[in-house]
Structure formats: structure tokens, C-alpha cells
Amino acid sequence: MGIASTDAESVALTEKSFSVSDYDLAATLSSGQAFRWSCQQGAWSSVVAGRWVQLIQNGDTISALTTARDSNWNWLEDYLQLNVNLPEIIRTFPKDAVLTEAVKSSNGLRLLKQNHWECLASFILSSTKQIVQIQHCVELLCQRFGERVPTPEGVGICHAFPTAQRLTQASEAELRACKLGFRAPYLLKSAQQIAQGNLRLDLLQSGSLEEARLQLMTLPGVGPKIADCVLLFAYGFPRAFPVDVWIYKAIQQLYFPNRRVSNQRMQKFTESYFGSNSGYAQQYIFHYMRTKIRRTQQCK
DNA sequence: AACCAGGACACAA
DNA sequence: TTGTGTCATGGT
């Protein structure tokens, strides 16, 4: 209840421009892989690696502004995967009409490399929710349990994503108050597993995709789909292939028209057909289906 | 106003 | 191994 606001101290800002190619920042940040980006007048802002950051794309330039003072931008380059050669990846896609159209409609769509825990927790609370709702829930979690992070003057209060440790101190009721519903106990128990060190998220990176997948699925509330999301969006396993209702319908109608496809057959198809970067292909199809129906609410 | 959403789980057949 | 009901919440 402090009345005296001690924010008088001005926040140091640093900025840097990155030259990019084949990068569609808007498509990437709004494609349902990360849930904390908001856009105002072409400027995207969020909290990455515990720092407030704002991004603006102008053609082949992405300019970044952050509250951190240091000159090391590895955290952002890694997050945005600026070193990834996208055309090389797209070259590995099967050259069918569907993917050709999907790539054409959102060329420059990328995969991010997010924080393991934030991505895992976000997708645990994502099941049978629309993306706007997931964004809302994540924001509530951050506001109530996340550490405050410095922001420039004129920017509202911002919080980091809460650690697993911090969430273990929350009650199920408090999590339900963040609109998590039946997912609340899943998130709470998973946070406990992580906080207690029963599952070390940092160790999954070096193992195989299959091994990491099995490990993640030992967590309550984490099935094959959510595990694959985390493996693709946080660990960067390029073959992880999350199948949600959109992807299932899309593949059914695009690749198996007028034919009922069993789960098993679907899995074999997605594992073999799309190649060594199937996860990227998946994201293109997902984004294509979503933007085809709902005209992208482009922020401009 | 119904229908459905970046699902997982326990349980049935 | 595949099918069904259940769990909350609120957008469209």
C-alpha cells in the first residue's frame, strides 16, 4: 500500500537495429506460439528474458528497444532466431499445393525460441481455450505472481512470467481466479514437479525429441499436443509436430479429402510426409488456416 | 443462442 | 487400440 511511488529514478534504455531477411515479425508474434505480445501502432512489446522489450519492423530492419543497459543482445537474437536461414528450411518442405499456398500467404513466418518454463506453463493452461483467452490468463498470472520489471516512462506496469517456484506458493483457488478453470491443478502440480527438481527442463535440450517428449508427458496436464508445442516453440526441435483441432481438420480436408483418417494414420503421415522441418510446416499450415478464416487483425 | 476453442484424463468397450 | 463424458470459460 505504499503511497510514495519510488519510480522517479529514470530507466536506462538501449536500442539496436537488426537487419533481417525473410522475417515477418507480425505474423511470427501473432501466430499463437507466444502469448505475451501486444501491438500498438506497429510497435510490438512484451517481456523477454525478464526484460521489457519493444520491436518495430521496417522492411528488412527490426529495431529493438529495451530497458536493459548492457550491450549484449544474445537473449533477443536467440529468442527471435535471427540466425535461422528460413529459405533453407522451406526448401525442405514437400512441394505440394497446400504448403506452397501457405508459405506464399505468410512468407517470413518464423518459429521463436521461448523460455522453457514460460512456454510449458502457457500451453498447460491453453487446452480448449481460444488464443485471446490464453493471452488473458497468462497476463493475469504475470500480474499476480510475476516479478515487476522496469519499464520506460509512459509504459504501463509490466511483470515477468512467474517462476515455477512462485506458482507453487499459489493456491488452486488463486489460479482459478486467473480463469484457469480445470487446468489450475495441472499447472500447480506441474510447477511443483519443476520446482522440486523432479523434472529438469534444462536437461531435455540435449536429448532426443522422443525422450524429451516422454519426459514432458509425465507432467500432469501435458499430453502429446502440449508436449509438442513446448518442444517446437521453446526447445527448437524442428520435427515436433503439435496436432490441435485446427491442424487435424486442415490435414484431414487438405490431404485426405472425403476420407476418415484414424489417429494412428494421421500420426504416421505427419511424421513422414513433411520432412526434417515438419514443425515449421505445421506452423505455416496452422497460421494459414487461421488467417484464411479470420482476416488477420493486423496491427498497423 | 448454440457452438467451439492450439486437450488431457479416466474409463468403457 | 479407439470412443465418450468431463472439466471452465467466454469469443464468435
Coordinates of C-alpha atoms (C1' of nucleotides) in Angstrom, one line a residue:
Chain A
M1 CA 0.0 0.0 0.0
G2 CA 3.0 2.3 -0.4
I3 CA 1.8 5.8 -1.3
A4 CA 5.2 7.1 -2.2
S5 CA 5.9 5.9 -5.7
T6 CA 9.6 5.4 -6.0
D7 CA 9.7 5.3 -9.7
A8 CA 11.3 8.7 -10.0
E9 CA 14.5 7.1 -11.0
S10 CA 14.7 7.1 -14.8
V11 CA 15.1 3.8 -16.5
A12 CA 18.0 3.2 -18.8
L13 CA 17.1 2.4 -22.4
T14 CA 19.2 0.8 -25.1
E15 CA 18.3 0.3 -28.7
K16 CA 19.7 -1.7 -31.6
S17 CA 18.8 -2.4 -35.2
F18 CA 19.0 -5.8 -36.7
S19 CA 19.0 -6.4 -40.4
V20 CA 16.9 -9.4 -41.4
S21 CA 15.6 -11.1 -44.4
D22 CA 12.5 -13.3 -44.9
Y23 CA 11.2 -12.2 -41.5
D24 CA 7.6 -11.3 -40.9
L25 CA 7.6 -10.1 -37.3
A26 CA 3.8 -9.5 -37.1
A27 CA 3.0 -13.0 -38.4
T28 CA 5.5 -14.6 -36.1
L29 CA 4.4 -12.8 -32.9
S30 CA 0.7 -13.2 -33.6
S31 CA 0.8 -16.8 -34.7
G32 CA -0.3 -18.4 -31.5
Q33 CA 3.1 -19.7 -30.3
A34 CA 3.7 -16.9 -27.8
F35 CA 1.1 -15.2 -25.8
R36 CA 2.5 -12.0 -24.3
W37 CA 3.0 -9.8 -27.3
S38 CA 0.8 -6.7 -27.8
C39 CA 0.9 -4.3 -30.7
Q40 CA 0.2 -0.6 -30.7
Q41 CA 0.8 1.4 -33.9
G42 CA 3.2 -1.1 -35.3
A43 CA 5.2 -1.4 -32.2
W44 CA 5.3 -4.9 -30.5
S45 CA 6.1 -5.1 -26.9
S46 CA 6.4 -7.8 -24.3
V47 CA 8.7 -9.2 -21.7
V48 CA 11.5 -11.4 -22.9
A49 CA 14.2 -12.9 -20.6
G50 CA 13.0 -10.8 -17.8
R51 CA 13.3 -7.5 -19.7
W52 CA 10.7 -5.3 -21.2
V53 CA 11.3 -5.0 -24.9
Q54 CA 9.7 -3.2 -27.9
L55 CA 10.2 -4.2 -31.5
I56 CA 9.4 -2.4 -34.7
Q57 CA 9.9 -3.8 -38.2
N58 CA 10.5 -1.7 -41.2
G59 CA 11.2 -3.8 -44.2
D60 CA 14.4 -5.7 -43.6
T61 CA 15.1 -3.9 -40.3
I62 CA 13.9 -4.8 -36.9
S63 CA 14.7 -2.1 -34.3
A64 CA 14.6 -3.1 -30.7
L65 CA 14.3 -1.0 -27.6
T66 CA 14.9 -2.4 -24.1
T67 CA 15.3 -1.3 -20.6
A68 CA 18.5 -3.4 -20.1
R69 CA 21.7 -1.4 -20.1
D70 CA 24.1 -4.0 -21.3
S71 CA 25.2 -4.3 -24.9
N72 CA 24.8 -8.0 -25.2
W73 CA 21.7 -8.8 -27.3
N74 CA 22.1 -12.6 -27.5
W75 CA 18.9 -13.1 -25.5
L76 CA 16.9 -11.4 -28.2
E77 CA 18.8 -12.8 -31.2
D78 CA 18.2 -16.2 -29.7
Y79 CA 14.6 -15.6 -28.9
L80 CA 13.8 -14.3 -32.4
Q81 CA 16.0 -16.9 -34.0
L82 CA 17.6 -14.3 -36.2
N83 CA 20.4 -16.6 -37.3
V84 CA 18.0 -19.1 -38.9
N85 CA 18.1 -19.4 -42.6
L86 CA 14.4 -19.6 -43.4
P87 CA 14.6 -20.3 -47.2
E88 CA 16.8 -23.3 -46.5
I89 CA 14.1 -24.6 -44.2
I90 CA 11.3 -24.0 -46.6
R91 CA 13.2 -25.8 -49.3
T92 CA 12.8 -29.0 -47.2
F93 CA 9.0 -28.8 -47.3
P94 CA 7.2 -31.1 -49.7
K95 CA 6.3 -29.1 -52.8
D96 CA 2.5 -29.6 -52.7
A97 CA -0.2 -27.0 -53.4
V98 CA -1.2 -26.7 -49.8
L99 CA 2.2 -25.7 -48.4
T100 CA 3.1 -23.6 -51.4
E101 CA 0.0 -21.6 -50.8
A102 CA 0.5 -21.4 -47.0
V103 CA 4.1 -20.2 -47.5
K104 CA 3.1 -17.7 -50.0
S105 CA 0.4 -16.2 -47.9
S106 CA 2.7 -15.6 -44.9
N107 CA 6.3 -15.7 -46.1
G108 CA 8.6 -14.8 -43.3
L109 CA 6.7 -16.6 -40.6
R110 CA 9.2 -17.9 -38.1
L111 CA 9.4 -20.0 -35.0
L112 CA 10.6 -18.4 -31.8
K113 CA 12.8 -20.0 -29.1
Q114 CA 11.0 -19.2 -25.9
N115 CA 11.8 -19.8 -22.3
H116 CA 11.1 -23.4 -21.4
W117 CA 9.0 -22.9 -18.3
E118 CA 7.0 -20.0 -19.6
C119 CA 6.1 -21.9 -22.8
L120 CA 5.3 -25.1 -20.9
A121 CA 3.1 -23.3 -18.3
S122 CA 1.4 -21.2 -21.0
F123 CA 0.4 -24.3 -23.0
I124 CA -0.7 -26.2 -19.9
L125 CA -3.4 -23.5 -19.5
S126 CA -4.1 -23.4 -23.2
S127 CA -6.2 -26.5 -23.6
T128 CA -9.6 -25.9 -25.3
K129 CA -9.2 -22.2 -25.0
Q130 CA -9.1 -19.6 -27.7
I131 CA -5.8 -17.7 -28.2
V132 CA -7.3 -14.5 -26.9
Q133 CA -8.3 -16.2 -23.7
I134 CA -4.9 -17.8 -23.3
Q135 CA -3.4 -14.3 -23.6
H136 CA -5.7 -13.1 -20.9
C137 CA -4.9 -15.9 -18.5
V138 CA -1.2 -15.5 -19.0
E139 CA -1.4 -11.8 -18.3
L140 CA -3.4 -12.4 -15.1
L141 CA -0.8 -14.9 -13.9
C142 CA 2.0 -12.4 -14.6
Q143 CA 0.3 -9.5 -12.9
R144 CA -0.5 -11.5 -9.8
F145 CA 2.6 -13.7 -9.4
G146 CA 5.3 -12.3 -11.7
E147 CA 8.2 -10.1 -10.7
R148 CA 7.9 -6.4 -11.6
V149 CA 10.2 -5.4 -14.4
P150 CA 11.4 -1.9 -15.2
T151 CA 9.6 -0.1 -17.9
P152 CA 10.2 3.2 -19.7
E153 CA 8.1 6.3 -18.7
G154 CA 4.7 6.2 -20.2
V155 CA 4.6 2.4 -20.4
G156 CA 2.3 0.7 -18.0
I157 CA 3.3 -1.7 -15.3
C158 CA 4.9 -4.9 -16.5
H159 CA 5.7 -8.2 -14.9
A160 CA 7.9 -11.1 -15.8
F161 CA 6.3 -14.5 -16.2
P162 CA 6.1 -16.1 -12.7
T163 CA 8.7 -18.8 -11.9
A164 CA 7.6 -22.3 -11.1
Q165 CA 8.8 -21.7 -7.5
R166 CA 6.5 -18.8 -7.2
L167 CA 3.5 -20.6 -8.5
T168 CA 3.9 -23.4 -6.0
Q169 CA 3.2 -20.9 -3.4
A170 CA -0.2 -20.0 -5.0
S171 CA -3.3 -21.9 -4.1
E172 CA -5.5 -23.7 -6.6
A173 CA -8.2 -21.1 -5.9
E174 CA -5.8 -18.2 -6.7
L175 CA -5.0 -19.9 -10.0
R176 CA -8.7 -20.4 -10.8
A177 CA -9.1 -16.7 -10.1
C178 CA -6.9 -16.3 -13.2
K179 CA -9.6 -18.1 -15.2
L180 CA -7.6 -21.3 -15.5
G181 CA -10.6 -23.5 -14.7
F182 CA -9.9 -27.2 -14.6
R183 CA -6.4 -26.5 -15.8
A184 CA -5.5 -24.9 -12.4
P185 CA -4.5 -28.1 -10.6
Y186 CA -2.5 -29.2 -13.7
L187 CA -0.4 -26.1 -13.6
L188 CA 0.0 -26.2 -9.9
K189 CA 1.2 -29.8 -9.8
S190 CA 3.5 -29.3 -12.8
A191 CA 5.0 -26.3 -11.2
Q192 CA 5.7 -28.4 -8.1
Q193 CA 7.4 -31.0 -10.2
I194 CA 9.6 -28.5 -11.8
A195 CA 10.3 -26.5 -8.6
Q196 CA 11.3 -29.7 -6.8
G197 CA 13.7 -30.7 -9.5
N198 CA 11.9 -33.9 -10.3
L199 CA 12.0 -32.9 -13.9
R200 CA 14.9 -30.7 -15.1
L201 CA 13.7 -28.7 -18.1
D202 CA 17.2 -27.6 -18.9
L203 CA 18.3 -31.2 -19.4
L204 CA 15.8 -32.0 -22.1
Q205 CA 17.6 -29.9 -24.7
S206 CA 20.5 -32.3 -25.2
G207 CA 18.4 -35.5 -25.5
S208 CA 16.4 -36.8 -28.4
L209 CA 13.0 -35.5 -29.4
E210 CA 11.3 -38.7 -28.4
E211 CA 13.0 -38.8 -25.0
A212 CA 12.2 -35.2 -24.2
R213 CA 8.6 -35.8 -25.3
L214 CA 8.1 -38.7 -22.9
Q215 CA 9.6 -36.7 -20.1
L216 CA 7.3 -33.7 -20.6
M217 CA 4.3 -36.0 -20.8
T218 CA 5.0 -37.3 -17.3
L219 CA 3.7 -33.9 -16.1
P220 CA 0.0 -33.6 -15.2
G221 CA -1.9 -31.8 -17.9
V222 CA 0.8 -32.4 -20.5
G223 CA -0.3 -34.7 -23.3
P224 CA 1.2 -35.2 -26.8
K225 CA -0.1 -31.9 -28.2
I226 CA 1.2 -29.7 -25.5
A227 CA 4.5 -31.5 -25.3
D228 CA 5.0 -31.0 -29.0
C229 CA 4.2 -27.3 -28.7
V230 CA 6.9 -26.8 -26.0
L231 CA 9.4 -28.9 -27.9
L232 CA 8.8 -26.8 -31.0
F233 CA 8.4 -23.3 -29.6
A234 CA 10.9 -23.5 -26.7
Y235 CA 13.4 -26.2 -27.5
G236 CA 13.5 -25.8 -31.2
F237 CA 13.1 -29.4 -32.2
P238 CA 12.3 -28.8 -35.8
R239 CA 10.3 -32.1 -36.2
A240 CA 8.0 -31.6 -33.2
F241 CA 4.5 -31.5 -34.7
P242 CA 1.7 -30.4 -32.5
V243 CA -1.7 -31.6 -33.8
D244 CA -4.5 -29.5 -32.5
V245 CA -8.1 -29.3 -33.8
W246 CA -7.0 -26.8 -36.5
I247 CA -4.2 -28.9 -37.8
Y248 CA -6.3 -32.1 -37.6
K249 CA -9.1 -30.6 -39.6
A250 CA -6.7 -29.0 -42.1
I251 CA -4.7 -32.1 -42.8
Q252 CA -7.9 -34.1 -43.0
Q253 CA -9.5 -31.9 -45.6
L254 CA -6.4 -30.8 -47.5
Y255 CA -4.5 -34.1 -47.7
F256 CA -7.3 -36.7 -47.2
P257 CA -10.5 -35.2 -48.7
N258 CA -13.6 -37.2 -48.2
R259 CA -11.8 -39.8 -46.1
R260 CA -11.9 -40.5 -42.4
V261 CA -8.4 -40.7 -41.1
S262 CA -7.6 -42.6 -37.9
N263 CA -5.4 -41.1 -35.3
Q264 CA -2.7 -43.6 -35.9
R265 CA -2.6 -42.9 -39.7
M266 CA -2.6 -39.2 -39.0
Q267 CA 0.4 -39.5 -36.8
K268 CA 2.3 -41.6 -39.3
F269 CA 1.5 -39.2 -42.0
T270 CA 2.7 -36.1 -40.1
E271 CA 5.8 -37.9 -39.0
S272 CA 6.9 -38.9 -42.5
Y273 CA 5.4 -36.6 -45.1
F274 CA 6.5 -33.1 -44.0
G275 CA 10.2 -33.8 -43.7
S276 CA 13.0 -32.7 -41.5
N277 CA 11.4 -29.4 -40.6
S278 CA 7.9 -30.6 -40.2
G279 CA 7.3 -28.4 -37.2
Y280 CA 7.8 -25.3 -39.4
A281 CA 5.5 -26.7 -42.0
Q282 CA 2.9 -27.3 -39.2
Q283 CA 3.2 -23.6 -38.2
Y284 CA 2.6 -22.5 -41.7
I285 CA -0.5 -24.6 -42.1
F286 CA -1.8 -23.5 -38.7
H287 CA -1.3 -19.8 -39.5
Y288 CA -2.7 -20.2 -43.0
M289 CA -5.9 -21.8 -41.7
R290 CA -6.4 -19.2 -39.0
T291 CA -5.8 -16.2 -41.2
K292 CA -7.8 -17.6 -44.0
I293 CA -11.0 -17.6 -41.9
R294 CA -10.3 -14.6 -39.7
R295 CA -8.7 -11.8 -41.6
T296 CA -5.6 -11.1 -39.6
Q297 CA -6.3 -8.4 -37.2
Q298 CA -3.2 -6.7 -38.4
C299 CA -1.8 -4.1 -36.1
K300 CA -0.6 -1.2 -38.1
Chain B
dA1 C1' -28.0 -18.6 -28.7
dA2 C1' -25.7 -22.6 -29.7
dC3 C1' -21.2 -24.0 -30.8
dC4 C1' -16.5 -24.4 -30.1
dA5 C1' -11.7 -23.3 -28.6
dG6 C1' -3.5 -24.6 -30.1
dG7 C1' -6.5 -31.1 -24.7
dA8 C1' -5.9 -34.3 -21.1
dC9 C1' -7.6 -37.8 -18.4
dA10 C1' -10.3 -41.6 -16.5
dC11 C1' -12.9 -45.2 -18.0
dA12 C1' -15.5 -48.1 -21.2
dA13 C1' -15.8 -51.3 -24.9
Chain C
dT1 C1' -6.4 -49.6 -29.5
dT2 C1' -10.3 -46.1 -30.3
dG3 C1' -14.6 -43.8 -28.4
dT4 C1' -17.1 -41.0 -24.8
dG5 C1' -18.0 -37.8 -20.9
dT6 C1' -16.0 -34.3 -18.1
dC7 C1' -13.6 -30.5 -16.8
dA8 C1' -14.3 -23.9 -17.1
dT9 C1' -14.7 -20.1 -19.6
dG10 C1' -16.0 -16.8 -22.8
dG11 C1' -15.5 -15.5 -28.2
dT12 C1' -17.8 -15.7 -32.3

